[in-house]
Amino acid sequence: MAQPKFLLQPIAAAVCVACYSASAFADQNMLSANTHSLAPIVATAQQGNDANGLVVRANPKQPIQPIPATDGADYLQSIVGFSAVNSGAGTNGDVTFRGMFGSRIKILTDGSENLGACPSRMDSPTSYISPESFDEITVIKGPQTVQYANTGSAATVLFERKPERFGEGQNYRGQASVLMGSFGRLDHNVEAAAGDEHKYIRLNANRSVADSYKDGNGTTVPSDWERWNADLALGWTPDENTWLELTGGRGDAEVVYAGRPMDGAEFDRESLGLRVEKKNITDVIKKIEAQVNYSFNDHVMDNYSLRAKPMMEMATNVTRKTLNARMAVTHEWDKLQFITGIDTQNNEHSIRKTDTENNIAYYALPRLKDMKFQSYGGFGELSYQLNDQNKLVAGVRVDQVEVDAVQTAQQRKETLPSGFIRLENQHPHHDAKTYVGLGYVERMPDYWELFSPVKGNGSDNTFKSIDTEKTLQLDLGYQHEHGAFSSWASAYVGLVQDFILTKYNANNKAETRNVDATIAGTEVGIGYQFTDALQADVSAMYAWGENTTDNTPLPQISPLEGRLNLRYVQDKYTLGALLRVVDGQSRISEREGNIVGYDVKESSGFGVLSLNGSYNLNKSVDVSVGVDNVLDKTYTEHLNKMGASGTGLPTDQQFNNIGRNYWARISMKF
C-alpha cells in the first residue's frame, strides 16, 4: 500500500496549522500565567474503576501503550478483561470480554449501535470506531444495566462525546495529534469546535496508515491498512438545561489480512443522528432525552485488489442499514431515582458476489436483501439510597424481536426478558466500596449465528433451529484506597442455558448448536505509590468456561494475563515501563469457537516488555514516545487466526504478533 504524501493530505495540513497555532498561543500565555500543566500519563493498564469496581472509565484521548489505537477493539485491549481475535492486520480485530464474543458485548457510539455487515465479521462494530474522536469510554461489566436495546450479557461499552459549552469570551477550542511509528505507521487526528453560549459546530477528523509489520523473527506479516473518518456536529444550547445536536459522518478504509482468504477493500460508513436533551423540567422529572440515528455500512472484501492476483478473482459486497431510536425519562423523588424508556432498532442486510461462472463483477449485479431485523423494547431502572452506606439498584426490560430471512421467506419472533438487582455499599470510615449483583439476559441469536453457519443443531435450517441464549450471572467486586495503597477486584460466575457454540467441520464450514455452560472469572488490580514520584500497579485477568453438555472447555477464552506497570512522574515528564505476562492456555476445544476464530492448539505463554515516556513542552503541547516489545520477542496470541493462502504465510500455523515497534506522538491543544 503506497504511503501518503504528507503535505498533500488535508488532515495533515490541519494538524500543521493546529501545531503552529497551539505553540504560539501557549507561548503567549506562558509569559503571563504562573500555572503549568503536568506531563501526560501514558496509560498502560486502565484502573479508572468507578461504582465499586463495576464500571471502568477511560479517556481515549490519552496516549496508551502498546502503540495508540486505530480502532475500538485496539483501544479496549488496554482495559483489563478485554482481548481480541486478531486476523493479521494491526487493526480491525474483534473484541472479546471475559471470553465472551459478538453480540454478548453491547457496543454503542453516542448512544447508538452501528453493526458491521460482513458474514465473517471482517468489519466488526469496533472497526468503524476511531477512539480518539470520543471524550470518554465507559464499560459496564456483566448484565448490570437495562438501559440499552438488546442488552449485552458480558458487558456494555459506551463511546461518548460530550456537548460543547462555550463561556463568554471563549469562541473556539481544539486539539490535534500526530503519531509516527515503525513499519510506516502515520496517524493524524484533529478535533476543532467553535461557537458561543448558545450554539456550536464541532469537527472530528482522523486518518491512519501503516505498512505490513515484521515479527520478532523478521518475518513480514501482511497487515497494511489505510483508514479515515470525519464527523461533524451542529449543536444548540439555548439555556443550561437544553441541548440539541445534529451529527453526520463518513469514513472508509482498506485493510490487508494475514489470516483471511480475502482482504477488506472497502469499509464505507455513513451516519446521521439527532439528539435532544432537556434537564430540570420539574422537581420530579429531572431529564428527558431522545435520539434517532441512521447508519449505512458498505463493505467489500476481495482476493485481488490488495494482494497478488489469484487464478480466480472473487469479491463479496455486503451492506447494512440501521435505524436506532431511543427515548428515556429520569425521575427523582427524595432518595429514589427512576429511569424509564423505550427504544427500537430496524436494520436490513444485503449481499452480492462475483459471478465466477459467467465472469460478471459484483458491482454489475443487483443487491439481494437477505435479512430484515426489527426490535422494540421498554425498560425501567431504579436506584434507591437505603441509608448513608447502602444503595439498591435494579432494572427490568422486555424486548420484542422479529427477524425475517427474506430469501427463504422465514420469520422468527421472540420476546426477550432481562433484569438485574444490585446492592452497593460504601463504608463510612474507610475509602472502600463493594457491590454484589445478580443479572439475567435472554439473547436473540445475531446475524452471524443465524445466517453464516451451514447447520444449526444438526439441521440445515440454522435460522429456525438455534434457540435463544439465557444467561444468569452473579457479579461482585470492591474498590479500596488507604494512603499510598489502592486495590480493586471484580468477579463473576454465570450459568448459560443454550449457549450458542460454533464448530468448524472438515470443510472449514461453521456449524452452530446450543449447549449449556458455566462461566467464571475475575479482574484484579493493586497499586502502590512508593514516593511522590514513583508509582507501581499490578493487574490481572482470568476467564474460565465449561461446556457442561459435553464436559469440555468453552473455546476461544484468553489465558491468565498479568500486567506490571512502573511509572516515574515529575511535573514536566514521566517515564514508564510495562511488563505484560501471559500464561499458556491448555483449556481448549479444537475447531470450536465463534464466527471469527476457533481453537487450533494449546498455546504457550510469553512476556513482553515495553517502555514509554512523555514530556510537557508547554501549556498546550505534549510529546509521548514508546518502544513496544523492547526485546523483539517472537510470540503468538492464543486468540489468533492461522495464515491464509495468498498471503505467503503457512496456512497450518498461526501468525506472530508485531516485533520491536517504535512510536512517537505529539498532541496539541488550542
XYZ file of C-alpha atoms in Angstrom:
670
model
C 0.000 0.000 0.000
C 1.524 3.308 -1.055
C 2.380 5.795 1.663
C 0.559 9.141 1.551
C 2.207 12.364 0.505
C 2.096 14.027 3.923
C 1.852 17.657 2.902
C -0.911 16.943 0.410
C -3.210 15.413 2.982
C -5.857 17.886 4.217
C -5.884 16.441 7.732
C -2.095 16.657 7.910
C -2.268 20.278 6.820
C -4.813 20.989 9.528
C -2.522 19.370 12.079
C 0.361 21.584 10.968
C -1.816 24.690 11.361
C -3.037 23.485 14.739
C 0.518 22.805 15.878
C 1.658 26.311 14.943
C -1.438 27.929 16.494
C -1.181 25.882 19.660
C 2.506 26.634 20.132
C 2.075 30.348 19.559
C -0.972 30.507 21.815
C 0.825 28.569 24.529
C 3.985 30.686 24.353
C 1.979 33.886 24.820
C 0.099 32.511 27.795
C 3.180 31.049 29.455
C 4.552 34.562 29.806
C 1.589 35.736 31.859
C 0.424 32.558 33.624
C 2.064 31.121 36.696
C 0.335 27.748 36.304
C 1.551 24.920 34.131
C 0.075 21.619 33.003
C 1.534 18.303 34.036
C 3.032 15.816 31.645
C 0.534 13.350 30.179
C 0.458 9.848 31.647
C 0.780 7.055 29.104
C -1.979 4.596 30.022
C -0.708 1.035 30.302
C -3.333 -0.785 32.390
C -6.591 1.020 32.926
C -7.607 1.386 36.563
C -10.306 4.066 36.477
C -12.847 1.865 38.225
C -15.987 3.591 39.369
C -19.190 2.423 41.117
C -17.324 -0.081 43.316
C -15.259 -1.580 40.521
C -18.296 -2.417 38.391
C -17.719 0.409 35.920
C -14.460 1.309 34.148
C -13.970 4.731 32.606
C -11.167 5.602 30.203
C -10.030 8.730 28.394
C -9.436 7.742 24.745
C -7.542 10.979 24.080
C -4.837 9.811 26.480
C -1.857 8.037 24.854
C -1.680 4.298 25.579
C 0.886 1.540 25.276
C 1.156 -0.566 23.177
C 1.111 1.968 20.344
C -2.002 4.204 20.435
C -5.045 2.565 18.937
C -6.564 2.887 15.471
C -9.970 1.401 16.261
C -12.267 0.479 19.141
C -11.048 -3.087 19.637
C -7.448 -1.919 19.667
C -8.162 0.536 22.473
C -10.354 -1.767 24.539
C -7.491 -4.265 24.828
C -5.771 -1.779 27.149
C -8.629 -2.264 29.650
C -8.307 -5.272 31.938
C -10.706 -8.037 30.915
C -10.638 -7.376 27.160
C -8.854 -9.307 24.445
C -9.398 -9.560 20.698
C -9.447 -12.166 17.948
C -6.846 -10.879 15.515
C -6.914 -11.550 11.780
C -3.399 -10.418 10.972
C -3.821 -6.695 10.488
C -2.705 -4.243 13.117
C -6.295 -3.030 13.100
C -9.865 -4.397 12.836
C -9.616 -7.118 15.475
C -12.816 -8.473 17.018
C -13.022 -7.723 20.724
C -13.813 -10.267 23.457
C -14.569 -9.658 27.138
C -14.259 -12.353 29.792
C -14.084 -14.903 26.973
C -17.404 -13.755 25.518
C -17.760 -12.560 21.940
C -20.020 -10.823 19.432
C -23.426 -9.504 20.479
C -22.788 -10.611 24.075
C -20.883 -7.308 24.191
C -23.112 -4.306 23.555
C -21.086 -1.538 21.861
C -22.624 1.909 21.411
C -21.288 5.170 19.976
C -23.061 8.252 21.326
C -25.925 6.012 22.412
C -26.393 4.315 19.018
C -25.419 0.898 17.667
C -23.601 0.626 14.331
C -23.380 -3.027 13.276
C -20.984 -4.470 10.735
C -22.125 -6.302 7.599
C -19.521 -8.995 6.808
C -20.837 -12.573 7.326
C -17.444 -13.464 8.871
C -17.212 -10.189 10.862
C -14.313 -8.758 8.869
C -15.889 -5.382 9.646
C -16.702 -5.857 13.324
C -18.638 -2.999 15.005
C -15.449 -1.643 16.603
C -13.729 -1.366 13.207
C -15.872 1.705 12.488
C -14.854 3.445 15.742
C -11.957 5.892 15.989
C -11.328 6.113 19.775
C -9.543 9.452 19.898
C -12.622 11.142 18.409
C -14.537 10.450 21.629
C -14.314 12.056 25.059
C -14.931 9.033 27.287
C -15.230 5.253 27.164
C -17.426 3.574 29.778
C -17.504 -0.171 30.380
C -20.302 -1.661 32.500
C -19.377 -5.209 33.412
C -21.910 -8.028 33.241
C -25.701 -7.790 32.840
C -25.933 -4.849 35.261
C -27.898 -2.320 33.232
C -31.076 -2.498 31.141
C -30.998 0.971 29.606
C -29.916 -0.131 26.123
C -31.638 -2.266 23.487
C -30.877 -5.998 23.393
C -28.660 -5.796 26.487
C -25.220 -7.439 26.332
C -24.677 -10.318 28.758
C -20.899 -9.853 29.090
C -20.555 -6.061 29.065
C -21.953 -2.790 27.772
C -19.400 -0.427 26.204
C -20.198 3.240 25.582
C -18.076 5.518 23.373
C -19.367 9.019 24.118
C -18.820 12.650 23.119
C -19.835 15.479 25.425
C -21.764 18.579 24.324
C -19.717 21.729 23.775
C -20.147 24.532 26.337
C -18.563 27.861 25.440
C -18.494 30.629 28.019
C -18.371 34.355 27.495
C -15.214 35.376 25.644
C -14.446 31.807 24.556
C -15.358 31.083 20.952
C -13.214 28.145 19.881
C -11.163 25.221 21.122
C -9.427 22.279 19.587
C -6.733 19.682 19.753
C -4.687 17.759 17.256
C -2.210 14.923 17.338
C 0.265 13.297 15.007
C 1.716 9.851 15.584
C 4.608 8.223 13.715
C 5.788 4.681 14.263
C 7.684 1.743 12.863
C 6.505 -0.032 9.718
C 5.180 3.122 8.086
C 2.660 3.984 10.795
C 1.348 7.539 10.467
C -1.755 8.915 12.195
C -3.360 12.362 12.121
C -6.215 13.356 14.396
C -7.957 16.720 14.602
C -10.811 17.915 16.784
C -11.958 21.519 16.433
C -15.020 23.317 17.795
C -16.293 26.876 17.557
C -19.367 28.636 18.851
C -20.804 30.777 21.625
C -23.022 30.292 24.666
C -25.954 29.035 22.578
C -24.585 27.194 19.561
C -21.525 25.324 18.312
C -20.022 23.362 15.461
C -17.505 20.546 16.009
C -15.332 18.587 13.585
C -13.628 15.273 14.362
C -11.347 14.021 11.604
C -8.614 11.397 11.539
C -6.507 9.332 9.199
C -4.250 6.347 9.844
C -1.949 4.355 7.565
C 0.583 1.567 8.105
C 2.654 -0.944 6.161
C 2.936 -4.639 6.907
C 4.818 -5.334 10.131
C 7.621 -7.747 10.972
C 7.538 -10.214 13.829
C 10.419 -10.928 16.215
C 11.994 -13.277 13.666
C 11.982 -10.603 10.982
C 9.198 -12.313 9.005
C 6.846 -9.934 7.247
C 3.205 -10.322 8.279
C 0.800 -8.834 5.683
C -1.107 -6.155 7.564
C -1.233 -2.907 5.560
C -4.081 -0.540 6.229
C -5.336 2.902 5.367
C -8.389 4.392 7.091
C -10.082 7.751 7.614
C -13.100 9.131 9.450
C -14.771 12.544 9.556
C -17.700 13.532 11.780
C -19.444 16.901 12.029
C -21.768 18.049 14.834
C -24.045 21.109 14.996
C -25.280 21.910 18.496
C -27.779 24.306 20.040
C -27.852 25.106 23.772
C -30.434 27.903 24.268
C -30.062 27.558 28.052
C -28.078 25.483 30.535
C -30.816 22.813 30.659
C -31.361 22.277 26.923
C -29.179 20.527 24.376
C -29.926 19.656 20.749
C -27.311 18.175 18.422
C -27.343 17.125 14.774
C -24.469 14.869 13.664
C -23.253 13.404 10.389
C -20.223 11.340 9.463
C -18.347 9.453 6.751
C -15.469 7.039 6.797
C -13.689 4.393 4.751
C -10.747 2.015 4.942
C -8.864 -0.781 3.242
C -7.124 -3.493 5.233
C -4.842 -6.434 4.380
C -5.317 -9.589 6.474
C -2.720 -12.291 7.100
C -5.300 -14.703 8.493
C -8.118 -14.450 5.955
C -8.503 -15.630 2.349
C -9.773 -12.159 1.431
C -8.844 -8.588 2.323
C -11.093 -5.660 3.201
C -11.177 -3.463 0.105
C -13.846 -1.089 1.399
C -15.305 -0.143 4.799
C -17.556 2.723 3.776
C -19.551 4.261 6.652
C -22.270 6.897 6.551
C -24.093 8.100 9.656
C -26.643 10.718 10.615
C -28.120 11.456 14.033
C -30.303 13.842 16.009
C -30.181 14.052 19.802
C -32.262 16.159 22.213
C -31.880 16.522 25.972
C -33.864 18.622 28.445
C -32.963 18.808 32.159
C -34.697 20.042 35.334
C -38.169 20.080 33.839
C -39.953 19.778 37.206
C -38.935 18.900 40.754
C -39.577 15.244 39.871
C -38.729 14.994 36.169
C -35.009 15.701 36.047
C -34.241 14.808 32.439
C -35.869 13.803 29.171
C -33.588 12.552 26.414
C -34.384 11.341 22.911
C -32.365 10.438 19.856
C -32.638 8.891 16.413
C -29.622 7.596 14.460
C -29.148 6.202 10.960
C -26.074 4.378 9.680
C -25.167 2.677 6.418
C -22.169 0.369 6.116
C -20.973 -0.689 2.658
C -18.249 -3.333 2.861
C -16.303 -5.049 0.075
C -13.952 -7.998 0.537
C -11.912 -9.480 -2.291
C -8.827 -11.574 -3.005
C -7.202 -9.455 -5.716
C -7.151 -5.674 -5.127
C -4.702 -5.648 -2.174
C -2.673 -8.845 -2.778
C -1.152 -10.817 -5.624
C -3.842 -11.642 -8.179
C -5.056 -15.253 -7.904
C -6.183 -17.630 -10.634
C -9.813 -16.789 -9.877
C -10.813 -13.339 -8.714
C -13.631 -13.265 -6.156
C -15.357 -10.468 -4.297
C -18.326 -10.045 -1.989
C -20.157 -6.805 -1.304
C -22.380 -6.574 1.793
C -24.313 -3.670 3.274
C -26.288 -2.969 6.403
C -28.712 -0.105 7.015
C -29.508 0.531 10.674
C -32.020 2.893 12.250
C -31.933 3.309 16.040
C -34.311 5.392 18.162
C -34.478 5.861 21.924
C -36.283 7.995 24.498
C -35.747 7.987 28.270
C -37.039 9.964 31.248
C -35.206 10.360 34.563
C -37.343 10.879 37.673
C -36.153 11.724 41.180
C -38.084 11.580 44.449
C -36.037 12.134 47.573
C -33.752 9.051 47.757
C -35.189 7.369 44.645
C -34.032 7.788 41.060
C -36.034 6.058 38.344
C -35.161 5.916 34.625
C -37.788 4.666 32.180
C -37.612 4.480 28.430
C -38.374 2.837 25.121
C -36.112 2.053 22.176
C -36.270 0.464 18.774
C -33.905 -0.793 16.097
C -34.501 -1.640 12.449
C -31.763 -2.947 10.194
C -31.549 -4.535 6.769
C -28.723 -6.613 5.326
C -27.946 -7.237 1.656
C -25.304 -9.171 -0.232
C -23.944 -9.634 -3.760
C -20.988 -11.668 -5.018
C -18.853 -12.016 -8.113
C -20.487 -14.417 -10.575
C -17.412 -16.518 -11.362
C -19.246 -18.869 -13.747
C -20.383 -16.043 -16.025
C -17.454 -13.710 -15.244
C -19.693 -10.900 -14.003
C -18.243 -8.469 -11.433
C -20.159 -7.991 -8.192
C -20.850 -4.292 -8.855
C -22.722 -5.192 -12.052
C -25.186 -7.341 -10.101
C -28.178 -6.248 -8.020
C -28.022 -6.270 -4.224
C -30.032 -9.133 -2.722
C -31.633 -8.417 0.637
C -31.233 -11.443 2.909
C -32.258 -10.152 6.369
C -34.638 -7.685 7.992
C -34.381 -7.141 11.736
C -36.752 -5.213 13.966
C -36.837 -4.823 17.738
C -38.910 -2.824 20.223
C -38.021 -2.574 23.888
C -39.084 -0.925 27.107
C -37.138 -0.607 30.345
C -37.186 0.719 33.870
C -34.104 1.107 36.077
C -34.181 2.481 39.621
C -31.672 3.271 42.338
C -32.712 3.796 45.947
C -30.456 5.141 48.701
C -31.329 2.825 51.589
C -29.102 4.759 54.005
C -25.804 6.635 54.023
C -23.867 3.475 53.234
C -26.149 1.282 51.103
C -27.843 1.741 47.753
C -30.130 -0.645 45.895
C -30.100 -0.630 42.081
C -32.460 -2.744 39.986
C -33.887 -2.850 36.497
C -36.096 -4.801 34.127
C -36.690 -4.667 30.394
C -38.531 -6.567 27.678
C -37.560 -6.687 24.004
C -39.797 -7.871 21.186
C -37.600 -9.026 18.293
C -38.591 -10.071 14.794
C -36.106 -11.352 12.208
C -37.025 -12.045 8.580
C -34.862 -14.304 6.388
C -36.002 -12.597 3.213
C -34.688 -15.039 0.615
C -36.302 -18.075 2.269
C -39.450 -16.243 3.476
C -38.928 -17.410 7.045
C -39.601 -15.347 10.151
C -38.750 -15.542 13.830
C -40.419 -13.627 16.637
C -39.058 -13.706 20.171
C -39.919 -11.945 23.414
C -36.739 -11.438 25.419
C -36.809 -10.513 29.126
C -33.832 -9.214 31.093
C -33.274 -7.749 34.526
C -30.903 -7.305 37.439
C -30.716 -6.360 41.103
C -27.590 -4.976 42.808
C -26.627 -3.831 46.283
C -23.852 -1.237 46.592
C -22.119 -0.343 49.847
C -19.760 2.452 50.805
C -18.026 2.083 54.164
C -18.332 5.323 56.171
C -14.905 5.252 57.850
C -12.886 3.672 55.060
C -12.466 4.665 51.443
C -13.896 1.339 50.320
C -16.831 0.356 48.130
C -18.370 -3.033 47.395
C -21.158 -4.368 45.212
C -22.973 -7.627 44.545
C -25.460 -8.008 41.706
C -27.500 -10.733 40.063
C -28.498 -10.306 36.417
C -30.430 -12.242 33.778
C -30.325 -11.758 29.993
C -32.032 -13.627 27.191
C -30.231 -13.011 23.884
C -31.512 -13.391 20.353
C -29.066 -15.194 18.022
C -27.439 -12.464 15.946
C -26.976 -12.231 12.188
C -23.697 -14.149 12.264
C -25.209 -17.020 14.267
C -28.384 -17.265 12.152
C -27.057 -16.763 8.614
C -23.338 -17.635 8.494
C -23.368 -21.287 9.733
C -24.324 -24.068 7.313
C -26.093 -26.018 10.072
C -27.817 -25.308 13.373
C -28.307 -28.013 15.995
C -27.773 -30.570 13.221
C -30.388 -29.074 10.896
C -29.727 -27.447 7.531
C -32.216 -24.771 8.609
C -29.987 -22.869 11.025
C -32.319 -19.883 11.074
C -35.146 -21.811 12.728
C -33.099 -24.301 14.750
C -30.927 -22.154 17.056
C -32.529 -21.280 20.395
C -32.175 -18.005 22.276
C -29.329 -17.832 24.810
C -30.164 -17.339 28.523
C -27.557 -16.099 30.994
C -27.937 -15.857 34.775
C -24.851 -14.210 36.279
C -23.652 -13.128 39.715
C -21.270 -10.138 39.717
C -19.424 -8.809 42.742
C -16.472 -6.582 43.487
C -14.833 -3.926 45.589
C -12.630 -0.851 45.381
C -10.414 0.389 48.217
C -7.890 3.139 48.878
C -5.817 3.640 52.013
C -2.887 6.027 51.981
C -0.450 5.033 49.262
C -2.172 1.682 48.688
C -5.146 1.039 46.421
C -6.829 -2.119 45.195
C -9.892 -3.261 43.278
C -11.422 -6.512 42.122
C -14.354 -7.722 40.056
C -15.510 -11.338 39.927
C -18.372 -13.207 38.310
C -19.942 -16.637 37.934
C -22.673 -17.440 35.446
C -24.928 -20.205 34.204
C -25.715 -20.092 30.496
C -28.566 -22.138 29.102
C -28.480 -22.752 25.330
C -25.067 -21.128 24.893
C -24.571 -20.641 21.143
C -21.405 -22.546 20.190
C -19.778 -22.657 16.749
C -17.831 -25.659 15.438
C -15.945 -25.963 12.150
C -16.337 -29.132 10.085
C -13.769 -30.862 7.876
C -14.529 -28.382 5.068
C -13.944 -25.483 7.466
C -17.641 -24.529 7.382
C -19.262 -23.195 10.537
C -21.933 -25.275 12.266
C -23.791 -23.871 15.272
C -25.533 -25.591 18.173
C -26.864 -24.869 21.649
C -25.131 -26.240 24.748
C -25.321 -25.442 28.443
C -22.305 -23.733 30.000
C -20.824 -22.418 33.227
C -18.569 -19.355 33.213
C -16.482 -17.671 35.921
C -13.535 -15.339 36.284
C -12.038 -12.229 37.816
C -10.167 -8.987 37.168
C -7.986 -7.558 39.944
C -5.626 -4.641 40.439
C -3.253 -3.380 43.119
C -1.461 -0.032 43.148
C 1.166 1.485 45.434
C 2.802 4.915 45.481
C 6.300 4.411 46.904
C 7.187 8.099 46.769
C 5.706 11.264 45.305
C 7.400 10.330 42.038
C 7.484 6.524 41.920
C 4.289 4.545 41.351
C 3.532 0.912 40.552
C 0.439 -1.102 39.814
C -0.263 -4.737 39.020
C -3.398 -6.025 37.328
C -4.551 -9.457 36.227
C -7.493 -11.076 34.470
C -8.682 -14.649 34.257
C -11.692 -16.166 32.497
C -12.921 -19.765 32.645
C -15.718 -21.556 30.851
C -17.050 -25.093 30.702
C -19.384 -26.672 28.169
C -21.398 -28.703 30.695
C -23.327 -30.519 27.971
C -20.149 -32.173 26.665
C -17.925 -31.650 29.746
C -15.357 -29.827 27.627
C -13.812 -26.345 27.922
C -15.517 -23.428 26.249
C -13.302 -22.359 23.325
C -11.667 -19.047 22.435
C -11.061 -17.915 26.006
C -7.907 -15.932 26.683
C -5.448 -17.357 29.233
C -4.452 -15.831 32.556
C -2.786 -12.479 31.964
C -0.961 -10.054 34.250
C 0.422 -6.560 33.736
C 3.060 -4.815 35.838
C 3.334 -1.080 35.361
C 6.096 1.119 36.816
C 5.955 4.887 36.441
C 8.269 7.732 37.419
C 6.332 11.023 37.437
C 7.659 14.583 37.512
C 5.932 17.866 36.741
C 7.215 18.084 33.182
C 7.926 14.466 32.250
C 7.128 10.838 33.013
C 8.968 7.572 32.420
C 7.189 4.241 32.381
C 7.646 0.520 31.872
C 5.005 -2.096 31.153
C 5.577 -5.824 31.526
C 2.773 -7.950 30.091
C 2.918 -11.615 31.086
C 0.517 -14.136 29.533
C 0.171 -17.759 30.612
C -0.269 -20.637 28.204
C -3.798 -21.835 27.509
C -4.334 -25.591 27.886
C -8.134 -25.471 28.170
C -9.150 -25.721 24.529
C -11.733 -27.424 22.322
C -10.225 -27.943 18.887
C -12.093 -26.478 15.916
C -14.692 -24.903 18.210
C -15.091 -21.177 18.738
C -17.054 -18.334 17.188
C -17.762 -16.975 13.732
C -14.288 -15.388 13.508
C -11.911 -17.913 15.084
C -11.603 -21.329 16.655
C -9.211 -23.173 18.943
C -6.253 -24.520 16.988
C -3.993 -25.927 19.692
C -2.741 -25.282 23.188
C -0.809 -22.030 23.325
C 2.458 -21.141 25.030
C 2.958 -18.329 27.497
C 5.046 -15.245 26.831
C 6.200 -11.977 28.343
C 6.561 -8.638 26.563
C 8.378 -5.577 27.937
C 7.552 -2.081 26.699
C 8.904 1.345 27.668
C 7.376 4.799 27.371
C 7.998 8.420 28.233
C 6.238 11.748 27.934
C 7.210 15.392 28.146
C 5.162 18.561 28.538
C 6.752 21.075 26.151
C 4.488 23.900 27.294
C 0.954 24.551 28.427
C -0.561 23.203 25.217
C 1.893 20.738 23.673
C 2.771 17.246 24.914
C 5.080 14.639 23.458
C 4.899 10.908 24.146
C 7.302 8.222 22.929
C 7.380 4.485 23.319
C 9.094 1.251 22.412
C 6.797 -1.749 22.339
C 8.245 -5.255 22.631
C 11.666 -3.903 23.558
C 13.318 -7.334 23.453
C 11.878 -8.105 19.988
C 10.181 -11.264 21.238
C 8.534 -13.670 18.814
C 5.128 -14.650 20.163
C 1.595 -15.546 19.183
C -1.623 -14.652 20.974
C -3.957 -17.510 21.844
C -6.834 -15.727 20.082
C -5.268 -15.673 16.669
C -6.038 -16.957 13.209
C -3.744 -19.047 11.022
C -2.086 -17.822 7.855
C -4.148 -17.805 4.675
C -3.400 -18.767 1.089
C -2.375 -15.746 -0.926
C -0.525 -14.044 1.939
C 2.678 -16.069 1.811
C 2.211 -17.383 5.363
C 1.733 -21.090 6.188
C -1.948 -21.983 6.384
C -1.336 -24.541 9.144
C 0.358 -22.095 11.537
C -0.810 -19.043 13.435
C 0.905 -15.797 12.509
C 3.105 -13.991 15.041
C 2.497 -10.612 16.608
C 4.479 -7.469 15.900
C 8.170 -7.322 16.849
C 10.011 -4.303 18.269
C 7.995 -1.211 17.480
C 8.985 2.453 17.974
C 6.473 5.273 18.088
C 6.216 8.971 18.922
C 3.133 11.131 19.362
C 2.741 14.883 19.669
C -0.531 16.295 20.968
C -1.537 19.951 20.840
C -4.399 21.949 22.328
C -5.551 25.345 21.114
